mmCIF file of C-alpha atoms in Angstrom:
data_model
loop_
_atom_site.group_PDB
_atom_site.id
_atom_site.type_symbol
_atom_site.label_atom_id
_atom_site.label_comp_id
_atom_site.label_asym_id
_atom_site.label_seq_id
_atom_site.Cartn_x
_atom_site.Cartn_y
_atom_site.Cartn_z
ATOM 1 C CA ARG A 1 -41.095 -40.904 -5.981
ATOM 2 C CA LYS A 2 -43.876 -39.319 -8.049
ATOM 3 C CA PRO A 3 -42.906 -38.035 -11.517
ATOM 4 C CA ARG A 4 -42.464 -34.280 -11.794
ATOM 5 C CA ARG A 5 -45.816 -32.580 -12.280
ATOM 6 C CA LEU A 6 -46.046 -30.939 -15.696
ATOM 7 C CA ILE A 7 -48.363 -28.109 -16.640
ATOM 8 C CA GLY A 8 -50.288 -28.754 -19.864
ATOM 9 C CA GLN A 9 -48.422 -26.510 -22.308
ATOM 10 C CA GLU A 10 -45.019 -27.393 -20.859
ATOM 11 C CA ALA A 11 -45.943 -31.077 -21.037
ATOM 12 C CA TYR A 12 -47.044 -30.678 -24.650
ATOM 13 C CA ARG A 13 -43.689 -29.149 -25.610
ATOM 14 C CA THR A 14 -41.781 -31.762 -23.614
ATOM 15 C CA THR A 15 -43.586 -34.966 -24.538
ATOM 16 C CA THR A 16 -44.757 -34.324 -28.114
ATOM 17 C CA PRO A 17 -41.282 -34.860 -29.684
ATOM 18 C CA ILE A 18 -40.921 -38.070 -27.656
ATOM 19 C CA ILE A 19 -44.354 -39.355 -28.698
ATOM 20 C CA MET A 20 -43.633 -38.472 -32.342
ATOM 21 C CA ALA A 21 -40.342 -40.342 -32.118
ATOM 22 C CA ALA A 22 -42.138 -43.286 -30.582
ATOM 23 C CA GLU A 23 -44.607 -43.500 -33.459
ATOM 24 C CA GLN A 24 -42.398 -42.342 -36.358
ATOM 25 C CA THR A 25 -38.915 -43.763 -35.723
ATOM 26 C CA GLU A 26 -37.453 -44.696 -39.085
ATOM 27 C CA ASP A 27 -37.329 -48.404 -39.864
ATOM 28 C CA LYS A 28 -33.566 -48.637 -40.258
ATOM 29 C CA LYS A 29 -31.705 -51.912 -40.054
ATOM 30 C CA ILE A 30 -29.939 -52.167 -36.708
ATOM 31 C CA ASP A 31 -26.235 -52.829 -37.099
ATOM 32 C CA GLU A 32 -24.875 -55.761 -35.164
ATOM 33 C CA PRO A 33 -22.252 -54.910 -32.513
ATOM 34 C CA GLU A 34 -18.691 -54.819 -33.810
ATOM 35 C CA ALA A 35 -16.416 -57.624 -32.697
ATOM 36 C CA ASP A 36 -13.058 -59.155 -33.619
ATOM 37 C CA GLU A 37 -10.562 -56.250 -33.556
ATOM 38 C CA ASP A 38 -12.148 -54.747 -30.409
ATOM 39 C CA ASP A 39 -12.482 -58.008 -28.444
ATOM 40 C CA GLY A 40 -10.986 -57.641 -24.986
ATOM 41 C CA LYS A 41 -10.093 -53.970 -25.392
ATOM 42 C CA MET A 42 -11.505 -51.557 -22.825
ATOM 43 C CA VAL A 43 -12.527 -47.905 -22.767
ATOM 44 C CA ASP A 44 -13.495 -45.559 -19.914
ATOM 45 C CA LEU A 45 -16.775 -43.663 -20.204
ATOM 46 C CA VAL A 46 -16.935 -40.669 -17.869
ATOM 47 C CA SER A 47 -20.347 -39.541 -16.602
ATOM 48 C CA GLN A 48 -21.623 -36.060 -15.775
ATOM 49 C CA GLU A 49 -20.494 -36.501 -12.163
ATOM 50 C CA GLY A 50 -17.023 -37.669 -13.225
ATOM 51 C CA ASP A 51 -17.557 -41.360 -12.467
ATOM 52 C CA ASN A 52 -15.672 -43.812 -14.679
ATOM 53 C CA PHE A 53 -17.380 -46.786 -16.316
ATOM 54 C CA GLN A 54 -14.891 -49.278 -17.724
ATOM 55 C CA VAL A 55 -16.515 -51.205 -20.547
ATOM 56 C CA GLU A 56 -15.457 -53.289 -23.502
ATOM 57 C CA LYS A 57 -14.809 -51.175 -26.551
ATOM 58 C CA ARG A 58 -17.152 -53.291 -28.695
ATOM 59 C CA VAL A 59 -19.948 -52.609 -26.177
ATOM 60 C CA ALA A 60 -19.222 -48.873 -25.985
ATOM 61 C CA LYS A 61 -19.252 -48.659 -29.786
ATOM 62 C CA MET A 62 -22.967 -49.411 -29.807
ATOM 63 C CA SER A 63 -23.111 -45.650 -29.233
ATOM 64 C CA GLU A 64 -22.474 -43.896 -32.536
ATOM 65 C CA LEU A 65 -21.326 -40.851 -30.541
ATOM 66 C CA VAL A 66 -18.747 -42.850 -28.591
ATOM 67 C CA LYS A 67 -17.610 -44.584 -31.766
ATOM 68 C CA THR A 68 -16.723 -41.225 -33.335
ATOM 69 C CA MET A 69 -14.913 -40.093 -30.165
ATOM 70 C CA ILE A 70 -12.587 -43.108 -29.890
ATOM 71 C CA PRO A 71 -9.294 -42.112 -31.520
ATOM 72 C CA GLU A 72 -7.412 -44.409 -33.853
ATOM 73 C CA GLU A 73 -4.844 -46.457 -31.958
ATOM 74 C CA GLU A 74 -1.186 -45.939 -32.773
ATOM 75 C CA ASP A 75 1.112 -48.944 -32.981
ATOM 76 C CA GLY A 76 2.232 -49.949 -29.493
ATOM 77 C CA GLU A 77 -0.262 -47.631 -27.759
ATOM 78 C CA THR A 78 -1.532 -49.184 -24.538
ATOM 79 C CA ASP A 79 -3.179 -46.273 -22.672
ATOM 80 C CA GLN A 80 -6.871 -46.828 -21.977
ATOM 81 C CA GLN A 81 -9.017 -44.162 -23.604
ATOM 82 C CA GLU A 82 -11.389 -41.890 -21.669
ATOM 83 C CA ILE A 83 -14.579 -40.666 -23.318
ATOM 84 C CA PRO A 84 -16.402 -37.809 -21.518
ATOM 85 C CA LEU A 85 -20.214 -37.923 -21.584
ATOM 86 C CA PRO A 86 -21.161 -34.717 -19.716
ATOM 87 C CA ASN A 87 -24.859 -34.969 -20.577
ATOM 88 C CA VAL A 88 -25.391 -38.378 -18.939
ATOM 89 C CA LYS A 89 -25.717 -38.923 -15.193
ATOM 90 C CA SER A 90 -23.929 -41.856 -13.548
ATOM 91 C CA GLN A 91 -27.137 -43.723 -12.689
ATOM 92 C CA ILE A 92 -28.395 -43.465 -16.273
ATOM 93 C CA LEU A 93 -25.031 -44.273 -17.850
ATOM 94 C CA GLY A 94 -24.939 -47.450 -15.767
ATOM 95 C CA LYS A 95 -28.381 -48.421 -17.085
ATOM 96 C CA VAL A 96 -27.354 -47.594 -20.654
ATOM 97 C CA MET A 97 -24.266 -49.804 -20.424
ATOM 98 C CA GLU A 98 -26.366 -52.596 -18.895
ATOM 99 C CA PHE A 99 -28.522 -52.465 -22.038
ATOM 100 C CA CYS A 100 -25.548 -52.386 -24.405
ATOM 101 C CA LYS A 101 -23.819 -55.337 -22.712
ATOM 102 C CA HIS A 102 -26.953 -57.464 -22.918
ATOM 103 C CA TYR A 103 -27.646 -56.424 -26.509
ATOM 104 C CA CYS A 104 -24.168 -57.663 -27.513
ATOM 105 C CA GLU A 105 -25.066 -61.097 -26.126
ATOM 106 C CA GLU A 106 -28.733 -61.212 -27.156
ATOM 107 C CA PRO A 107 -29.750 -58.630 -29.786
ATOM 108 C CA MET A 108 -33.264 -57.261 -29.323
ATOM 109 C CA ASN A 109 -35.975 -58.252 -31.770
ATOM 110 C CA GLU A 110 -36.904 -55.493 -34.186
ATOM 111 C CA ILE A 111 -39.925 -53.597 -32.857
ATOM 112 C CA GLU A 112 -42.891 -53.609 -35.211
ATOM 113 C CA LYS A 113 -44.501 -50.240 -35.957
ATOM 114 C CA PRO A 114 -47.203 -49.459 -35.134
ATOM 115 C CA LEU A 115 -46.985 -51.405 -31.903
ATOM 116 C CA LYS A 116 -48.910 -54.670 -31.985
ATOM 117 C CA SER A 117 -49.613 -54.510 -28.232
ATOM 118 C CA SER A 118 -49.476 -52.121 -25.282
ATOM 119 C CA ASN A 119 -47.812 -54.939 -23.310
ATOM 120 C CA MET A 120 -44.048 -54.714 -23.924
ATOM 121 C CA HIS A 121 -43.696 -58.384 -22.969
ATOM 122 C CA GLU A 122 -45.545 -59.143 -26.225
ATOM 123 C CA VAL A 123 -43.335 -56.757 -28.209
ATOM 124 C CA VAL A 124 -39.765 -57.663 -27.200
ATOM 125 C CA GLN A 125 -37.947 -60.430 -25.329
ATOM 126 C CA GLU A 126 -38.499 -60.804 -21.590
ATOM 127 C CA TRP A 127 -35.205 -59.161 -20.540
ATOM 128 C CA TYR A 128 -35.899 -56.016 -22.551
ATOM 129 C CA ALA A 129 -39.500 -55.773 -21.337
ATOM 130 C CA ASN A 130 -38.270 -55.993 -17.736
ATOM 131 C CA TYR A 131 -35.514 -53.453 -18.441
ATOM 132 C CA VAL A 132 -38.004 -50.665 -19.193
ATOM 133 C CA GLU A 133 -40.139 -51.335 -16.115
ATOM 134 C CA VAL A 134 -38.750 -48.225 -14.418
ATOM 135 C CA GLU A 135 -40.064 -44.933 -13.045
ATOM 136 C CA GLN A 136 -41.190 -42.412 -15.653
ATOM 137 C CA GLU A 137 -38.389 -40.008 -14.800
ATOM 138 C CA THR A 138 -35.795 -42.727 -15.403
ATOM 139 C CA LEU A 139 -37.501 -43.753 -18.643
ATOM 140 C CA PHE A 140 -37.397 -40.206 -20.016
ATOM 141 C CA GLU A 141 -33.752 -39.806 -18.974
ATOM 142 C CA LEU A 142 -32.946 -43.041 -20.801
ATOM 143 C CA ILE A 143 -34.624 -41.627 -23.916
ATOM 144 C CA LEU A 144 -32.529 -38.470 -23.675
ATOM 145 C CA ALA A 145 -29.335 -40.475 -23.098
ATOM 146 C CA ALA A 146 -30.074 -42.849 -25.988
ATOM 147 C CA ASN A 147 -30.720 -39.877 -28.254
ATOM 148 C CA TYR A 148 -27.577 -38.008 -27.119
ATOM 149 C CA MET A 149 -25.353 -41.090 -27.362
ATOM 150 C CA ASP A 150 -27.061 -42.184 -30.591
ATOM 151 C CA ILE A 151 -27.945 -45.755 -29.588
ATOM 152 C CA LYS A 152 -30.804 -46.645 -31.924
ATOM 153 C CA PRO A 153 -31.930 -49.959 -30.339
ATOM 154 C CA LEU A 154 -32.215 -48.301 -26.909
ATOM 155 C CA LEU A 155 -34.028 -45.300 -28.378
ATOM 156 C CA ASP A 156 -36.431 -47.646 -30.175
ATOM 157 C CA LEU A 157 -37.126 -49.594 -26.978
ATOM 158 C CA THR A 158 -37.675 -46.595 -24.712
ATOM 159 C CA CYS A 159 -39.792 -44.686 -27.228
ATOM 160 C CA ALA A 160 -41.873 -47.805 -27.874
ATOM 161 C CA THR A 161 -42.430 -48.057 -24.133
ATOM 162 C CA VAL A 162 -43.816 -44.503 -24.058
ATOM 163 C CA ALA A 163 -45.994 -45.343 -27.065
ATOM 164 C CA SER A 164 -47.296 -48.428 -25.220
ATOM 165 C CA MET A 165 -48.247 -46.211 -22.277
ATOM 166 C CA ILE A 166 -50.497 -44.033 -24.460
ATOM 167 C CA LYS A 167 -51.785 -46.689 -26.866
ATOM 168 C CA GLY A 168 -55.578 -46.781 -26.828
ATOM 169 C CA LYS A 169 -55.902 -44.153 -24.084
ATOM 170 C CA THR A 170 -57.976 -40.979 -24.071
ATOM 171 C CA PRO A 171 -56.264 -37.591 -23.557
ATOM 172 C CA GLU A 172 -57.627 -37.603 -19.993
ATOM 173 C CA ASP A 173 -56.080 -41.028 -19.324
ATOM 174 C CA ILE A 174 -52.766 -39.846 -20.771
ATOM 175 C CA ARG A 175 -52.787 -36.799 -18.463
ATOM 176 C CA LYS A 176 -53.249 -39.089 -15.475
ATOM 177 C CA THR A 177 -50.504 -41.451 -16.659
ATOM 178 C CA PHE A 178 -47.957 -38.661 -17.043
ATOM 179 C CA ASN A 179 -49.240 -36.485 -14.185
ATOM 180 C CA ILE A 180 -50.019 -33.596 -16.544
ATOM 181 C CA VAL A 181 -52.174 -30.649 -15.465
ATOM 182 C CA ASN A 182 -54.412 -29.404 -18.288
ATOM 183 C CA ASP A 183 -54.158 -25.625 -18.509
ATOM 184 C CA PHE A 184 -55.237 -25.364 -22.147
ATOM 185 C CA THR A 185 -58.300 -23.341 -23.030
ATOM 186 C CA PRO A 186 -60.951 -25.308 -24.976
ATOM 187 C CA GLU A 187 -59.818 -23.488 -28.137
ATOM 188 C CA GLU A 188 -56.143 -24.358 -27.566
ATOM 189 C CA GLU A 189 -56.993 -27.978 -26.827
ATOM 190 C CA ALA A 190 -59.059 -28.236 -30.014
ATOM 191 C CA GLN A 191 -56.119 -26.848 -32.007
ATOM 192 C CA VAL A 192 -53.691 -29.326 -30.465
ATOM 193 C CA ARG A 193 -56.070 -32.231 -31.193
ATOM 194 C CA GLU A 194 -56.370 -31.092 -34.822
ATOM 195 C CA GLU A 195 -52.590 -30.830 -35.227
ATOM 196 C CA ASN A 196 -52.035 -34.295 -33.757
ATOM 197 C CA LYS A 197 -54.813 -36.331 -35.378
ATOM 198 C CA TRP A 198 -52.148 -38.755 -36.644
ATOM 199 C CA CYS A 199 -51.370 -39.746 -33.056
ATOM 200 C CA GLU A 200 -54.969 -40.699 -32.272
ATOM 201 C CA GLU A 201 -55.318 -42.568 -35.562
ATOM 202 C CA ALA A 202 -52.104 -44.603 -35.092
#
């Protein structure tokens, strides 16, 4: 399916924060997944549609949001906890958990900034490069989910993928890549270029 067609000004408002995140994500140290006390314990994540995803607690805690929503266990408490995630669709939540499970087994290499290559296979390990070979709509939904759930490694990976798609391209090429219709006047386009010189220089 073709990505939704965006009109120029709408596309600018929609994609500029994502592109800025892709180029300017802070270089924080990624925490390793928690283990030990959470080994073997499960939690239910509930998607927008009400579907339950049963995952290991240590995997779910890769999400800073989920981590804050898991209540402290009382002595002798055995009930499995449900965490509602109303902003994440089932399909996307499944993809997010696929990432988190793999990351717990094989943490992703830290992504160098600026990107050393527009080929993600030269930026991260093979599994992660294959993971982001998805339709644009899915990629953007993964970015939104990673941001909402506060999963920094996934946000880094998906934003870097967007950055790789625009690296070295002209504005015209970028419009074609993201199916954007240019409805800016020449004056408006010149202003946007001036405001975003950093992006072209990166």
